[in-house]
PDB file of C-alpha atoms in Angstrom:
ATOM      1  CA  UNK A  64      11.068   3.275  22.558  1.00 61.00           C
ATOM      2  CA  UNK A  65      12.729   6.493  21.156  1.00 82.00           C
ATOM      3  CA  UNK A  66      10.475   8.753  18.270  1.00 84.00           C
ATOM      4  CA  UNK A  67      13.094   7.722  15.463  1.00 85.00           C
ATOM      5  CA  UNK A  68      12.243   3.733  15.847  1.00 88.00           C
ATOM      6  CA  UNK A  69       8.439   5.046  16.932  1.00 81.00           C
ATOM      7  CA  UNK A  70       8.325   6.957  13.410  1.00 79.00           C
ATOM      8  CA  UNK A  71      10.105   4.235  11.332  1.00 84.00           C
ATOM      9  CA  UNK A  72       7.370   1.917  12.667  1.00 82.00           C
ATOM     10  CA  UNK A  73       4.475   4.067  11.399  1.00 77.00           C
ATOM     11  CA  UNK A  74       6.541   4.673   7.604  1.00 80.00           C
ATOM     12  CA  UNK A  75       6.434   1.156   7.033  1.00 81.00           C
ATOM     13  CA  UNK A  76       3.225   0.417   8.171  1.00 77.00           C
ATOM     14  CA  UNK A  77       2.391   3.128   5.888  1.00 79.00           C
ATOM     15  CA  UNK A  78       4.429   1.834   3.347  1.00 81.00           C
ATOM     16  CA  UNK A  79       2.250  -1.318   3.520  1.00 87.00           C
ATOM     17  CA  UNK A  80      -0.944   0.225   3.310  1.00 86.00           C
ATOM     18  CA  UNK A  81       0.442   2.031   0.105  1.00 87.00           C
ATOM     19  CA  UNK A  82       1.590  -1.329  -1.051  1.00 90.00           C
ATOM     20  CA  UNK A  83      -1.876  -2.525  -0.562  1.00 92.00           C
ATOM     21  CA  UNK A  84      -3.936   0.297  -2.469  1.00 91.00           C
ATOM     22  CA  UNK A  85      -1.747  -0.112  -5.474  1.00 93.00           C
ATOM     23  CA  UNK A  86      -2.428  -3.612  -5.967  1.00 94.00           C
ATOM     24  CA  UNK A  87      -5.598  -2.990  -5.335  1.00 95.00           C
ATOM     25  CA  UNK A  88      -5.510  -0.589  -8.062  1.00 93.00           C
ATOM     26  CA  UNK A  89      -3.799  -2.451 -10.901  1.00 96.00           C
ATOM     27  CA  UNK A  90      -6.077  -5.464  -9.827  1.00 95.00           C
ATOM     28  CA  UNK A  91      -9.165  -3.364 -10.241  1.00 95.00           C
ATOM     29  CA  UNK A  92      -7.783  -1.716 -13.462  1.00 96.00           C
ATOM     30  CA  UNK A  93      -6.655  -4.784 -15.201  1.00 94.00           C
ATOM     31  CA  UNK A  94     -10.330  -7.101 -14.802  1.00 95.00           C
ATOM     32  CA  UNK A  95     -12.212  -3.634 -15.936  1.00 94.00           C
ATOM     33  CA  UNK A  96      -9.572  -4.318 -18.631  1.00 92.00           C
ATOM     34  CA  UNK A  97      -9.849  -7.462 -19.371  1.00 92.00           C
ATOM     35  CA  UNK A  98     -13.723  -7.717 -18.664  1.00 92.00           C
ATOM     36  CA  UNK A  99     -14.560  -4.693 -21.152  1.00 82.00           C
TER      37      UNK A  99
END
């Protein structure tokens, strides 16, 4: 495997993780929102 396709491997898995945390974060936001 060369380092381009290594690193273009670990953006999108990174890229997922981001994904992730801001759904996270609107989920969170919105039922302190709507619970308040």
């Amino acid at each position: 495997m060369s380092e381009l396709e290594l690193l273009d491997k670990v953006e999108t898995a990174d890229n997922s993780a981001l994904d992730s945390l801001v759904l996270v974060c609107i989920g969170g936001v919105a039922v302190a929102f709507f619970s308040s």
